[in-house]
Coordinates of C-alpha atoms in Angstrom, one line a residue:
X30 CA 93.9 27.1 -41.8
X31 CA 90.5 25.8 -43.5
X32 CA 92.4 27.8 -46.9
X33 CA 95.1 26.0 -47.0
X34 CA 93.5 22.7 -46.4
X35 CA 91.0 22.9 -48.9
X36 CA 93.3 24.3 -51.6
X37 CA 95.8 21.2 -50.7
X38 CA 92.9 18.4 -50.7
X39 CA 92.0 19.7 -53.9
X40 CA 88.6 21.3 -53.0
X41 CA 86.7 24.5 -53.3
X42 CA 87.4 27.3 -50.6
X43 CA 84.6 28.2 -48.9
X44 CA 83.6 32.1 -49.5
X45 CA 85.5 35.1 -47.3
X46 CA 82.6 35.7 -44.3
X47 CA 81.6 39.6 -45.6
X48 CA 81.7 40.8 -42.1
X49 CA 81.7 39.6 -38.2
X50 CA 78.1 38.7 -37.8
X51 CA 78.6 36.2 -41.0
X52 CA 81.6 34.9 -39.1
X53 CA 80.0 34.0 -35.9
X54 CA 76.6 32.3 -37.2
X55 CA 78.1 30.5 -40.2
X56 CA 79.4 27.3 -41.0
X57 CA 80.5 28.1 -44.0
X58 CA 82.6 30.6 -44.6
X59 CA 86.2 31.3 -43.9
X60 CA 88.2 34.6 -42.8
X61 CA 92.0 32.6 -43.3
X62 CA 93.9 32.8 -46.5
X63 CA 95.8 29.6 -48.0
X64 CA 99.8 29.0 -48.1
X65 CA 99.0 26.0 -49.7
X66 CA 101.8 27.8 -52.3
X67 CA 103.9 28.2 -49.8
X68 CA 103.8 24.7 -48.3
X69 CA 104.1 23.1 -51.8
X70 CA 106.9 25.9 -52.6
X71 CA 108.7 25.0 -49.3
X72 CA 108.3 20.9 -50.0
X73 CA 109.2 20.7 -53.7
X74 CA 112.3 23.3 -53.3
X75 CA 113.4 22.8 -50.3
X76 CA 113.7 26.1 -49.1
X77 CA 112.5 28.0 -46.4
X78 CA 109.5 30.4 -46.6
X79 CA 109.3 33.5 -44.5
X80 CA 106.7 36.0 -45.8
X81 CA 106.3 39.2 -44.8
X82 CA 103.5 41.6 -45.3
X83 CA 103.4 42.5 -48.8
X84 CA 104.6 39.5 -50.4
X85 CA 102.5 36.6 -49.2
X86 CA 102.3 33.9 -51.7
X87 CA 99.0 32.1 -51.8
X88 CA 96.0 31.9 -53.9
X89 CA 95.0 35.2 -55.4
X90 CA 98.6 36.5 -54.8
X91 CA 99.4 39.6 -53.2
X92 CA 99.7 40.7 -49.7
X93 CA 98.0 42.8 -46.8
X94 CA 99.5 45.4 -46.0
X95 CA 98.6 45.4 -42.0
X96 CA 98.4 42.9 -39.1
X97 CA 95.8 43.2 -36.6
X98 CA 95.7 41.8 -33.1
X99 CA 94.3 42.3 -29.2
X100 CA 95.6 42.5 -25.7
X101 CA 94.1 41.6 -22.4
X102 CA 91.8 44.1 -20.5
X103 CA 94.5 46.5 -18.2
X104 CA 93.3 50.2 -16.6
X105 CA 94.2 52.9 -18.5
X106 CA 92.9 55.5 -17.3
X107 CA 90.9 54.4 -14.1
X108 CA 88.9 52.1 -17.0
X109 CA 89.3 48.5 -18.2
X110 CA 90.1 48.7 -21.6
X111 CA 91.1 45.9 -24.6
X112 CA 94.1 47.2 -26.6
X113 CA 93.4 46.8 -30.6
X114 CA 96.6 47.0 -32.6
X115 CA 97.6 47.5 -36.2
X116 CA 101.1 46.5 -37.3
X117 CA 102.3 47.8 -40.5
X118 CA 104.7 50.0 -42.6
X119 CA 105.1 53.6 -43.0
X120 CA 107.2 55.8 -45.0
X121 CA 109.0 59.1 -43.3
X122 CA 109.3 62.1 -45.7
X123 CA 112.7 60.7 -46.7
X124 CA 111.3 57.9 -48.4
X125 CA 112.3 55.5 -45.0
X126 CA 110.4 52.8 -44.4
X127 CA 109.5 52.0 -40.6
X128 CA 107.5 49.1 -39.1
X129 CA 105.4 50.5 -36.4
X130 CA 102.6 49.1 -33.7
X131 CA 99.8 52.0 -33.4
X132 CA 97.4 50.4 -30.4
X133 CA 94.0 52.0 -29.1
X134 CA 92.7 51.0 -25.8
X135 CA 88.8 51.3 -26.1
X136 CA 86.0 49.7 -23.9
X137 CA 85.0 46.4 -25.3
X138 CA 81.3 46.2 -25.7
X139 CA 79.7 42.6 -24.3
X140 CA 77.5 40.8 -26.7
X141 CA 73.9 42.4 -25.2
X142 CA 72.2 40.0 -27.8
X143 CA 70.6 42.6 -29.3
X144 CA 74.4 44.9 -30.2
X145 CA 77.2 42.7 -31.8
X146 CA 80.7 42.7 -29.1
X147 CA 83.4 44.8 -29.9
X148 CA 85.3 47.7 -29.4
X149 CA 83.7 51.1 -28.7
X150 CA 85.9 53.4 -31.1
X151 CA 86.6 56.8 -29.7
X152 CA 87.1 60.3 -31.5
X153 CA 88.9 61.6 -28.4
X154 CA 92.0 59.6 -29.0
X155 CA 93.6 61.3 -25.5
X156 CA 95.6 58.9 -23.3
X157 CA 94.4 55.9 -24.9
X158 CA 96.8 55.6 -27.9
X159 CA 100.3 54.2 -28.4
X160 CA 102.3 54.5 -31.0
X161 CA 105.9 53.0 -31.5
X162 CA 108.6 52.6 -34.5
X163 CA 109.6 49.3 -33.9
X164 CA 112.6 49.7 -36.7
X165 CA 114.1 52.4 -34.4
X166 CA 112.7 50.8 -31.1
X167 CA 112.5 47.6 -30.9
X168 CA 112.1 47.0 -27.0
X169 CA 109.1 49.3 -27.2
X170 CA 110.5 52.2 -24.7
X171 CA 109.0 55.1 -26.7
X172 CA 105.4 56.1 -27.3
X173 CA 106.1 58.1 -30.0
X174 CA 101.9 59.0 -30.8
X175 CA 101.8 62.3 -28.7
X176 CA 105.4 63.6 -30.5
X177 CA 105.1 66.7 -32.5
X178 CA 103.9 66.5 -36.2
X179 CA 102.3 62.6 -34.9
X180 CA 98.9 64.3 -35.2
X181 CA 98.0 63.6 -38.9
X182 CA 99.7 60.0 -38.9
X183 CA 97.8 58.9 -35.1
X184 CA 94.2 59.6 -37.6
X185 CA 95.3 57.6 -40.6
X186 CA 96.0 54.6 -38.2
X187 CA 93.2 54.7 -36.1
X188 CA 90.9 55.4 -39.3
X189 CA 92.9 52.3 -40.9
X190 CA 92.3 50.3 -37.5
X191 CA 88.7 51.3 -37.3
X192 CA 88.4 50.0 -41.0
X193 CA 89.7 46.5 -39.5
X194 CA 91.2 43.7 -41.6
X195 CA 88.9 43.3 -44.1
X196 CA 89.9 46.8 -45.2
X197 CA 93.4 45.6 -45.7
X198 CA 92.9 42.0 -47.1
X199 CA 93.9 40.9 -51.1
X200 CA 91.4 39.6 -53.1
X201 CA 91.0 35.9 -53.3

C-alpha cells in the first residue's frame, strides 16, 4: 500500500527492498507496487478496475506474470510442512491458456538468528507437490502434478517458485 500512497500524496516511492533480509531490517524500503493509476482511472471514469496478471496498470506499467502465497503448517507426510504456492498461466501445446496453482510443501526453517526463516527447498519433489488447472478444475479435485508428461512442467514451477517474486516483478 506505501506505493500507492506515496505516488497519490505526490511524493517519492521509497526503493524496492533487493531481497528479504533488506525487508525485515529496513525502514525504508517497500516490496508493494502503486494502483495509484488505477484509483485515479477508477475515480475520474467511473469505471470499474479489475486487473489481472499481465495487465496491471501502475507506475512503471506492465504486469507480473505470477502470484505467490502460503498456507498453514498441515502433515504431509508424517512432517509439518508450510505450503508455498505460485499462481499463474500456462500454455498447452495447442496454444491453450490455463491458470493453474503449483504448491510445494517444504519444512519452514525458524529464524536461528544466525540463518534467515524460510522454506527449505527440496530436489526430491516426491509427495510434496500439488499441481492443479484451475481453468479445468476449479473446485481443486485433481492433482494433476504426478500425471504423465507433468514431469518437465512440475521443474519449471518449482524453479520459478524457488526464484520467488522478485523473479517475476516489472520494473518500477
Amino acid at each position: 500500500i506505501m506505493p500507492t500512497l506515496a505516488e497519490l500524496a505526490g511524493v517519492s516511492v521509497p526503493p524496492r527492498c533487493a531481497n528479504d533480509q533488506m525487508s525485515a531490517n529496513s525502514s525504508s524500503c517497500t516490496e508493494g507496487a502503486s494502483l495509484a493509476s488505477a484509483v485515479l482511472t477508477q475515480e475520474l471514469h467511473g469505471a470499474s478496475f479489475t486487473a489481472g496478471w499481465g495487465d496491471r496498470p501502475s507506475q512503471g506499467g506492465g504486469g507480473k506474470s505470477a502470484a505467490f502465497s502460503q498456507w498453514g503448517f498441515k502433515k504431509v507426510a508424517g512432517v509439518s510442512r508450510m505450503g508455498y504456492n505460485l499462481y499463474t498461466h500456462i500454455q498447452d501445446t495447442r496454444g491453450v491458456a490455463s491458470q493453474v496453482r503449483y504448491t510445494e510443501w517444504v519444512t519452514y526453517r525458524s529464524n536461528s538468528g544466525k540463518v534467515p526463516h524460510g522454506p527449505e527447498w527440496q530436489d526430491d519433489l516426491t509427495g510434496i507437490v500439488e499441481l492443479y488447472n484451475r481453468t479445468g478444475d476449479l473446485n481443486e479435485n485433481a492433482n494433476i502434478a504426478t500425471a504423465p508428461g507433468m514431469q518437465g512442467l512440475v521443474k519449471e514451477l518449482s524453479n520459478q517458485l524457488h526464484a520467488g517474486w522478485r523473479a517475476v516483478r516489472p520494473p518500477l
